[in-house]
């Protein structure tokens, strides 16, 4: 079952809609827009039901604030969305967000932070536009699980007709024959740009991760990263 929802709102309840636009459930959410010691930290906590959260401490750095929140929600299945990765940390300090599972990608700078974290092997998933995922049933726990494991795409005025991922690669299809797909790998490097209604990428084994951005007309659709197990033999040296 295809469901969609929008994490951009500040509402305490995030409605989940089916393919007909009918509300079939909701997630609990709370935004934490804190001023920390040296910069602003904008977080969104997402859960199946309300959880108790700590109060802000203006004297602490943002990484300490995140650590306190992670401790407070440990073992509850709660997810943390960092809404301002480039403002709060930047690529050089993004490793301090370990444990945060979701990044808002609102700019090229945010995208650079995402790729920097992915290049460290950290499972972080990008959020922008409308979230779309397939679930067996529209229970909030199923939707939250899809978010936690990156089993969703982000739609900004464009929608994939199909997305097939396995251990060998990824293939996609859209309705626009003029669509352009960019394959992004470790370091944010654009490994390929493919034009057409369909396309595919076969893993080489040295990508680190693979994600795809498909642009069609004025719209775009973003897939989540697939981490690639290296198949490149380790170098050896002889005596």
JSON list of N, CA and C in Angstrom, two decimals, residues 129-187:
[
{"chain": "A", "resi": 129, "resn": "UNK", "atom": "N", "xyz": [10.39, 17.52, 0.39]},
{"chain": "A", "resi": 129, "resn": "UNK", "atom": "CA", "xyz": [9.15, 17.33, -0.34]},
{"chain": "A", "resi": 129, "resn": "UNK", "atom": "C", "xyz": [8.22, 16.34, 0.35]},
{"chain": "A", "resi": 130, "resn": "UNK", "atom": "N", "xyz": [7.49, 15.59, -0.46]},
{"chain": "A", "resi": 130, "resn": "UNK", "atom": "CA", "xyz": [6.52, 14.62, 0.03]},
{"chain": "A", "resi": 130, "resn": "UNK", "atom": "C", "xyz": [7.19, 13.27, 0.20]},
{"chain": "A", "resi": 131, "resn": "UNK", "atom": "N", "xyz": [6.97, 12.64, 1.35]},
{"chain": "A", "resi": 131, "resn": "UNK", "atom": "CA", "xyz": [7.52, 11.31, 1.61]},
{"chain": "A", "resi": 131, "resn": "UNK", "atom": "C", "xyz": [6.55, 10.27, 1.10]},
{"chain": "A", "resi": 132, "resn": "UNK", "atom": "N", "xyz": [7.04, 9.30, 0.32]},
{"chain": "A", "resi": 132, "resn": "UNK", "atom": "CA", "xyz": [6.19, 8.23, -0.21]},
{"chain": "A", "resi": 132, "resn": "UNK", "atom": "C", "xyz": [6.85, 6.88, 0.08]},
{"chain": "A", "resi": 133, "resn": "UNK", "atom": "N", "xyz": [6.07, 5.95, 0.58]},
{"chain": "A", "resi": 133, "resn": "UNK", "atom": "CA", "xyz": [6.60, 4.62, 0.88]},
{"chain": "A", "resi": 133, "resn": "UNK", "atom": "C", "xyz": [5.51, 3.57, 0.70]},
{"chain": "A", "resi": 134, "resn": "UNK", "atom": "N", "xyz": [5.94, 2.32, 0.60]},
{"chain": "A", "resi": 134, "resn": "UNK", "atom": "CA", "xyz": [5.02, 1.20, 0.51]},
{"chain": "A", "resi": 134, "resn": "UNK", "atom": "C", "xyz": [5.03, 0.45, 1.84]},
{"chain": "A", "resi": 135, "resn": "UNK", "atom": "N", "xyz": [3.85, 0.22, 2.40]},
{"chain": "A", "resi": 135, "resn": "UNK", "atom": "CA", "xyz": [3.72, -0.52, 3.65]},
{"chain": "A", "resi": 135, "resn": "UNK", "atom": "C", "xyz": [2.64, -1.58, 3.49]},
{"chain": "A", "resi": 136, "resn": "UNK", "atom": "N", "xyz": [2.73, -2.64, 4.29]},
{"chain": "A", "resi": 136, "resn": "UNK", "atom": "CA", "xyz": [1.71, -3.68, 4.22]},
{"chain": "A", "resi": 136, "resn": "UNK", "atom": "C", "xyz": [0.37, -3.16, 4.73]},
{"chain": "A", "resi": 137, "resn": "UNK", "atom": "N", "xyz": [0.44, -2.35, 5.78]},
{"chain": "A", "resi": 137, "resn": "UNK", "atom": "CA", "xyz": [-0.77, -1.71, 6.30]},
{"chain": "A", "resi": 137, "resn": "UNK", "atom": "C", "xyz": [-0.37, -0.36, 6.88]},
{"chain": "A", "resi": 138, "resn": "UNK", "atom": "N", "xyz": [-1.26, 0.60, 6.84]},
{"chain": "A", "resi": 138, "resn": "UNK", "atom": "CA", "xyz": [-0.90, 1.97, 7.24]},
{"chain": "A", "resi": 138, "resn": "UNK", "atom": "C", "xyz": [-0.89, 2.20, 8.74]},
{"chain": "A", "resi": 139, "resn": "UNK", "atom": "N", "xyz": [-0.25, 1.30, 9.47]},
{"chain": "A", "resi": 139, "resn": "UNK", "atom": "CA", "xyz": [-0.12, 1.48, 10.91]},
{"chain": "A", "resi": 139, "resn": "UNK", "atom": "C", "xyz": [1.05, 2.43, 11.16]},
{"chain": "A", "resi": 140, "resn": "UNK", "atom": "N", "xyz": [0.93, 3.35, 12.13]},
{"chain": "A", "resi": 140, "resn": "UNK", "atom": "CA", "xyz": [2.04, 4.28, 12.39]},
{"chain": "A", "resi": 140, "resn": "UNK", "atom": "C", "xyz": [3.38, 3.59, 12.60]},
{"chain": "A", "resi": 141, "resn": "UNK", "atom": "N", "xyz": [3.39, 2.43, 13.24]},
{"chain": "A", "resi": 141, "resn": "UNK", "atom": "CA", "xyz": [4.66, 1.73, 13.47]},
{"chain": "A", "resi": 141, "resn": "UNK", "atom": "C", "xyz": [5.28, 1.28, 12.16]},
{"chain": "A", "resi": 142, "resn": "UNK", "atom": "N", "xyz": [4.47, 0.88, 11.20]},
{"chain": "A", "resi": 142, "resn": "UNK", "atom": "CA", "xyz": [4.99, 0.46, 9.89]},
{"chain": "A", "resi": 142, "resn": "UNK", "atom": "C", "xyz": [5.57, 1.66, 9.14]},
{"chain": "A", "resi": 143, "resn": "UNK", "atom": "N", "xyz": [4.90, 2.78, 9.22]},
{"chain": "A", "resi": 143, "resn": "UNK", "atom": "CA", "xyz": [5.38, 3.99, 8.56]},
{"chain": "A", "resi": 143, "resn": "UNK", "atom": "C", "xyz": [6.68, 4.46, 9.20]},
{"chain": "A", "resi": 144, "resn": "UNK", "atom": "N", "xyz": [6.75, 4.43, 10.51]},
{"chain": "A", "resi": 144, "resn": "UNK", "atom": "CA", "xyz": [7.96, 4.85, 11.22]},
{"chain": "A", "resi": 144, "resn": "UNK", "atom": "C", "xyz": [9.12, 3.92, 10.87]},
{"chain": "A", "resi": 145, "resn": "UNK", "atom": "N", "xyz": [8.85, 2.63, 10.74]},
{"chain": "A", "resi": 145, "resn": "UNK", "atom": "CA", "xyz": [9.88, 1.68, 10.37]},
{"chain": "A", "resi": 145, "resn": "UNK", "atom": "C", "xyz": [10.42, 1.97, 8.97]},
{"chain": "A", "resi": 146, "resn": "UNK", "atom": "N", "xyz": [9.53, 2.33, 8.04]},
{"chain": "A", "resi": 146, "resn": "UNK", "atom": "CA", "xyz": [9.97, 2.69, 6.69]},
{"chain": "A", "resi": 146, "resn": "UNK", "atom": "C", "xyz": [10.91, 3.89, 6.74]},
{"chain": "A", "resi": 147, "resn": "UNK", "atom": "N", "xyz": [10.60, 4.86, 7.58]},
{"chain": "A", "resi": 147, "resn": "UNK", "atom": "CA", "xyz": [11.48, 6.02, 7.76]},
{"chain": "A", "resi": 147, "resn": "UNK", "atom": "C", "xyz": [12.82, 5.60, 8.35]},
{"chain": "A", "resi": 148, "resn": "UNK", "atom": "N", "xyz": [12.79, 4.74, 9.34]},
{"chain": "A", "resi": 148, "resn": "UNK", "atom": "CA", "xyz": [14.01, 4.35, 10.06]},
{"chain": "A", "resi": 148, "resn": "UNK", "atom": "C", "xyz": [14.99, 3.61, 9.18]},
{"chain": "A", "resi": 149, "resn": "UNK", "atom": "N", "xyz": [14.47, 2.85, 8.20]},
{"chain": "A", "resi": 149, "resn": "UNK", "atom": "CA", "xyz": [15.34, 2.03, 7.35]},
{"chain": "A", "resi": 149, "resn": "UNK", "atom": "C", "xyz": [15.47, 2.57, 5.93]},
{"chain": "A", "resi": 150, "resn": "UNK", "atom": "N", "xyz": [15.02, 3.79, 5.70]},
{"chain": "A", "resi": 150, "resn": "UNK", "atom": "CA", "xyz": [15.20, 4.39, 4.39]},
{"chain": "A", "resi": 150, "resn": "UNK", "atom": "C", "xyz": [14.39, 3.78, 3.29]},
{"chain": "A", "resi": 151, "resn": "UNK", "atom": "N", "xyz": [13.24, 3.20, 3.64]},
{"chain": "A", "resi": 151, "resn": "UNK", "atom": "CA", "xyz": [12.39, 2.54, 2.64]},
{"chain": "A", "resi": 151, "resn": "UNK", "atom": "C", "xyz": [11.35, 3.52, 2.11]},
{"chain": "A", "resi": 152, "resn": "UNK", "atom": "N", "xyz": [11.83, 4.63, 1.59]},
{"chain": "A", "resi": 152, "resn": "UNK", "atom": "CA", "xyz": [10.94, 5.65, 1.08]},
{"chain": "A", "resi": 152, "resn": "UNK", "atom": "C", "xyz": [11.66, 6.49, 0.03]},
{"chain": "A", "resi": 153, "resn": "UNK", "atom": "N", "xyz": [10.89, 7.23, -0.73]},
{"chain": "A", "resi": 153, "resn": "UNK", "atom": "CA", "xyz": [11.45, 8.21, -1.67]},
{"chain": "A", "resi": 153, "resn": "UNK", "atom": "C", "xyz": [10.86, 9.57, -1.34]},
{"chain": "A", "resi": 154, "resn": "UNK", "atom": "N", "xyz": [11.51, 10.60, -1.83]},
{"chain": "A", "resi": 154, "resn": "UNK", "atom": "CA", "xyz": [11.04, 11.97, -1.62]},
{"chain": "A", "resi": 154, "resn": "UNK", "atom": "C", "xyz": [10.59, 12.54, -2.96]},
{"chain": "A", "resi": 155, "resn": "UNK", "atom": "N", "xyz": [9.36, 13.00, -3.01]},
{"chain": "A", "resi": 155, "resn": "UNK", "atom": "CA", "xyz": [8.79, 13.50, -4.26]},
{"chain": "A", "resi": 155, "resn": "UNK", "atom": "C", "xyz": [8.59, 15.01, -4.19]},
{"chain": "A", "resi": 156, "resn": "UNK", "atom": "N", "xyz": [9.12, 15.68, -5.20]},
{"chain": "A", "resi": 156, "resn": "UNK", "atom": "CA", "xyz": [8.94, 17.12, -5.34]},
{"chain": "A", "resi": 156, "resn": "UNK", "atom": "C", "xyz": [8.37, 17.41, -6.72]},
{"chain": "A", "resi": 157, "resn": "UNK", "atom": "N", "xyz": [7.09, 17.11, -6.89]},
{"chain": "A", "resi": 157, "resn": "UNK", "atom": "CA", "xyz": [6.46, 17.34, -8.18]},
{"chain": "A", "resi": 157, "resn": "UNK", "atom": "C", "xyz": [6.75, 16.30, -9.22]},
{"chain": "A", "resi": 158, "resn": "UNK", "atom": "N", "xyz": [7.43, 15.22, -8.85]},
{"chain": "A", "resi": 158, "resn": "UNK", "atom": "CA", "xyz": [7.70, 14.10, -9.76]},
{"chain": "A", "resi": 158, "resn": "UNK", "atom": "C", "xyz": [7.55, 12.80, -8.98]},
{"chain": "A", "resi": 159, "resn": "UNK", "atom": "N", "xyz": [7.15, 11.76, -9.70]},
{"chain": "A", "resi": 159, "resn": "UNK", "atom": "CA", "xyz": [6.90, 10.48, -9.05]},
{"chain": "A", "resi": 159, "resn": "UNK", "atom": "C", "xyz": [7.49, 9.35, -9.89]},
{"chain": "A", "resi": 160, "resn": "UNK", "atom": "N", "xyz": [8.11, 8.40, -9.22]},
{"chain": "A", "resi": 160, "resn": "UNK", "atom": "CA", "xyz": [8.64, 7.23, -9.91]},
{"chain": "A", "resi": 160, "resn": "UNK", "atom": "C", "xyz": [7.50, 6.26, -10.24]},
{"chain": "A", "resi": 161, "resn": "UNK", "atom": "N", "xyz": [7.52, 5.74, -11.45]},
{"chain": "A", "resi": 161, "resn": "UNK", "atom": "CA", "xyz": [6.56, 4.69, -11.81]},
{"chain": "A", "resi": 161, "resn": "UNK", "atom": "C", "xyz": [6.98, 3.38, -11.15]},
{"chain": "A", "resi": 162, "resn": "UNK", "atom": "N", "xyz": [8.29, 3.15, -11.09]},
{"chain": "A", "resi": 162, "resn": "UNK", "atom": "CA", "xyz": [8.81, 1.96, -10.42]},
{"chain": "A", "resi": 162, "resn": "UNK", "atom": "C", "xyz": [10.22, 2.21, -9.94]},
{"chain": "A", "resi": 163, "resn": "UNK", "atom": "N", "xyz": [10.59, 1.51, -8.89]},
{"chain": "A", "resi": 163, "resn": "UNK", "atom": "CA", "xyz": [11.95, 1.55, -8.33]},
{"chain": "A", "resi": 163, "resn": "UNK", "atom": "C", "xyz": [12.28, 0.15, -7.86]},
{"chain": "A", "resi": 164, "resn": "UNK", "atom": "N", "xyz": [13.29, -0.45, -8.48]},
{"chain": "A", "resi": 164, "resn": "UNK", "atom": "CA", "xyz": [13.71, -1.81, -8.15]},
{"chain": "A", "resi": 164, "resn": "UNK", "atom": "C", "xyz": [15.14, -1.77, -7.65]},
{"chain": "A", "resi": 165, "resn": "UNK", "atom": "N", "xyz": [15.33, -2.24, -6.42]},
{"chain": "A", "resi": 165, "resn": "UNK", "atom": "CA", "xyz": [16.65, -2.26, -5.81]},
{"chain": "A", "resi": 165, "resn": "UNK", "atom": "C", "xyz": [16.97, -3.67, -5.34]},
{"chain": "A", "resi": 166, "resn": "UNK", "atom": "N", "xyz": [18.19, -4.12, -5.57]},
{"chain": "A", "resi": 166, "resn": "UNK", "atom": "CA", "xyz": [18.63, -5.40, -5.04]},
{"chain": "A", "resi": 166, "resn": "UNK", "atom": "C", "xyz": [20.12, -5.31, -4.75]},
{"chain": "A", "resi": 167, "resn": "UNK", "atom": "N", "xyz": [20.75, -6.43, -4.49]},
{"chain": "A", "resi": 167, "resn": "UNK", "atom": "CA", "xyz": [22.17, -6.41, -4.12]},
{"chain": "A", "resi": 167, "resn": "UNK", "atom": "C", "xyz": [23.08, -6.10, -5.30]},
{"chain": "A", "resi": 168, "resn": "UNK", "atom": "N", "xyz": [22.53, -6.12, -6.50]},
{"chain": "A", "resi": 168, "resn": "UNK", "atom": "CA", "xyz": [23.36, -5.90, -7.68]},
{"chain": "A", "resi": 168, "resn": "UNK", "atom": "C", "xyz": [23.27, -4.47, -8.21]},
{"chain": "A", "resi": 169, "resn": "UNK", "atom": "N", "xyz": [22.18, -3.76, -7.87]},
{"chain": "A", "resi": 169, "resn": "UNK", "atom": "CA", "xyz": [22.04, -2.42, -8.41]},
{"chain": "A", "resi": 169, "resn": "UNK", "atom": "C", "xyz": [20.65, -1.85, -8.21]},
{"chain": "A", "resi": 170, "resn": "UNK", "atom": "N", "xyz": [20.33, -0.86, -9.01]},
{"chain": "A", "resi": 170, "resn": "UNK", "atom": "CA", "xyz": [19.05, -0.17, -8.88]},
{"chain": "A", "resi": 170, "resn": "UNK", "atom": "C", "xyz": [18.55, 0.17, -10.28]},
{"chain": "A", "resi": 171, "resn": "UNK", "atom": "N", "xyz": [17.23, 0.09, -10.47]},
{"chain": "A", "resi": 171, "resn": "UNK", "atom": "CA", "xyz": [16.61, 0.48, -11.73]},
{"chain": "A", "resi": 171, "resn": "UNK", "atom": "C", "xyz": [15.38, 1.30, -11.43]},
{"chain": "A", "resi": 172, "resn": "UNK", "atom": "N", "xyz": [15.07, 2.24, -12.31]},
{"chain": "A", "resi": 172, "resn": "UNK", "atom": "CA", "xyz": [13.94, 3.15, -12.06]},
{"chain": "A", "resi": 172, "resn": "UNK", "atom": "C", "xyz": [13.21, 3.46, -13.36]},
{"chain": "A", "resi": 173, "resn": "UNK", "atom": "N", "xyz": [11.99, 3.95, -13.21]},
{"chain": "A", "resi": 173, "resn": "UNK", "atom": "CA", "xyz": [11.20, 4.35, -14.37]},
{"chain": "A", "resi": 173, "resn": "UNK", "atom": "C", "xyz": [10.29, 5.51, -13.99]},
{"chain": "A", "resi": 174, "resn": "UNK", "atom": "N", "xyz": [10.17, 6.48, -14.88]},
{"chain": "A", "resi": 174, "resn": "UNK", "atom": "CA", "xyz": [9.26, 7.61, -14.70]},
{"chain": "A", "resi": 174, "resn": "UNK", "atom": "C", "xyz": [8.43, 7.75, -15.97]},
{"chain": "A", "resi": 175, "resn": "UNK", "atom": "N", "xyz": [7.46, 8.64, -15.96]},
{"chain": "A", "resi": 175, "resn": "UNK", "atom": "CA", "xyz": [6.58, 8.80, -17.10]},
{"chain": "A", "resi": 175, "resn": "UNK", "atom": "C", "xyz": [7.11, 9.77, -18.14]},
{"chain": "A", "resi": 176, "resn": "UNK", "atom": "N", "xyz": [8.20, 10.47, -17.84]},
{"chain": "A", "resi": 176, "resn": "UNK", "atom": "CA", "xyz": [8.73, 11.51, -18.70]},
{"chain": "A", "resi": 176, "resn": "UNK", "atom": "C", "xyz": [9.95, 11.01, -19.46]},
{"chain": "A", "resi": 177, "resn": "UNK", "atom": "N", "xyz": [9.85, 10.94, -20.81]},
{"chain": "A", "resi": 177, "resn": "UNK", "atom": "CA", "xyz": [10.95, 10.45, -21.62]},
{"chain": "A", "resi": 177, "resn": "UNK", "atom": "C", "xyz": [12.16, 11.38, -21.59]},
{"chain": "A", "resi": 178, "resn": "UNK", "atom": "N", "xyz": [11.95, 12.62, -21.17]},
{"chain": "A", "resi": 178, "resn": "UNK", "atom": "CA", "xyz": [13.05, 13.59, -21.11]},
{"chain": "A", "resi": 178, "resn": "UNK", "atom": "C", "xyz": [13.66, 13.69, -19.71]},
{"chain": "A", "resi": 179, "resn": "UNK", "atom": "N", "xyz": [13.27, 12.79, -18.82]},
{"chain": "A", "resi": 179, "resn": "UNK", "atom": "CA", "xyz": [13.78, 12.83, -17.44]},
{"chain": "A", "resi": 179, "resn": "UNK", "atom": "C", "xyz": [15.30, 12.63, -17.43]},
{"chain": "A", "resi": 180, "resn": "UNK", "atom": "N", "xyz": [15.93, 13.21, -16.44]},
{"chain": "A", "resi": 180, "resn": "UNK", "atom": "CA", "xyz": [17.38, 13.08, -16.29]},
{"chain": "A", "resi": 180, "resn": "UNK", "atom": "C", "xyz": [17.68, 12.57, -14.88]},
{"chain": "A", "resi": 181, "resn": "UNK", "atom": "N", "xyz": [18.41, 11.47, -14.79]},
{"chain": "A", "resi": 181, "resn": "UNK", "atom": "CA", "xyz": [18.73, 10.85, -13.51]},
{"chain": "A", "resi": 181, "resn": "UNK", "atom": "C", "xyz": [20.22, 11.00, -13.21]},
{"chain": "A", "resi": 182, "resn": "UNK", "atom": "N", "xyz": [20.52, 11.42, -12.00]},
{"chain": "A", "resi": 182, "resn": "UNK", "atom": "CA", "xyz": [21.91, 11.55, -11.56]},
{"chain": "A", "resi": 182, "resn": "UNK", "atom": "C", "xyz": [22.19, 10.49, -10.51]},
{"chain": "A", "resi": 183, "resn": "UNK", "atom": "N", "xyz": [23.22, 9.70, -10.74]},
{"chain": "A", "resi": 183, "resn": "UNK", "atom": "CA", "xyz": [23.65, 8.67, -9.78]},
{"chain": "A", "resi": 183, "resn": "UNK", "atom": "C", "xyz": [24.76, 9.26, -8.92]},
{"chain": "A", "resi": 184, "resn": "UNK", "atom": "N", "xyz": [24.52, 9.31, -7.62]},
{"chain": "A", "resi": 184, "resn": "UNK", "atom": "CA", "xyz": [25.47, 9.92, -6.68]},
{"chain": "A", "resi": 184, "resn": "UNK", "atom": "C", "xyz": [26.09, 8.83, -5.82]},
{"chain": "A", "resi": 185, "resn": "UNK", "atom": "N", "xyz": [27.41, 8.87, -5.66]},
{"chain": "A", "resi": 185, "resn": "UNK", "atom": "CA", "xyz": [28.11, 7.88, -4.85]},
{"chain": "A", "resi": 185, "resn": "UNK", "atom": "C", "xyz": [28.96, 8.59, -3.79]},
{"chain": "A", "resi": 186, "resn": "UNK", "atom": "N", "xyz": [29.81, 7.83, -3.12]},
{"chain": "A", "resi": 186, "resn": "UNK", "atom": "CA", "xyz": [30.60, 8.33, -2.00]},
{"chain": "A", "resi": 186, "resn": "UNK", "atom": "C", "xyz": [31.27, 9.67, -2.31]},
{"chain": "A", "resi": 187, "resn": "UNK", "atom": "N", "xyz": [31.16, 10.56, -1.32]},
{"chain": "A", "resi": 187, "resn": "UNK", "atom": "CA", "xyz": [31.74, 11.89, -1.46]},
{"chain": "A", "resi": 187, "resn": "UNK", "atom": "C", "xyz": [30.86, 12.86, -2.20]}
]
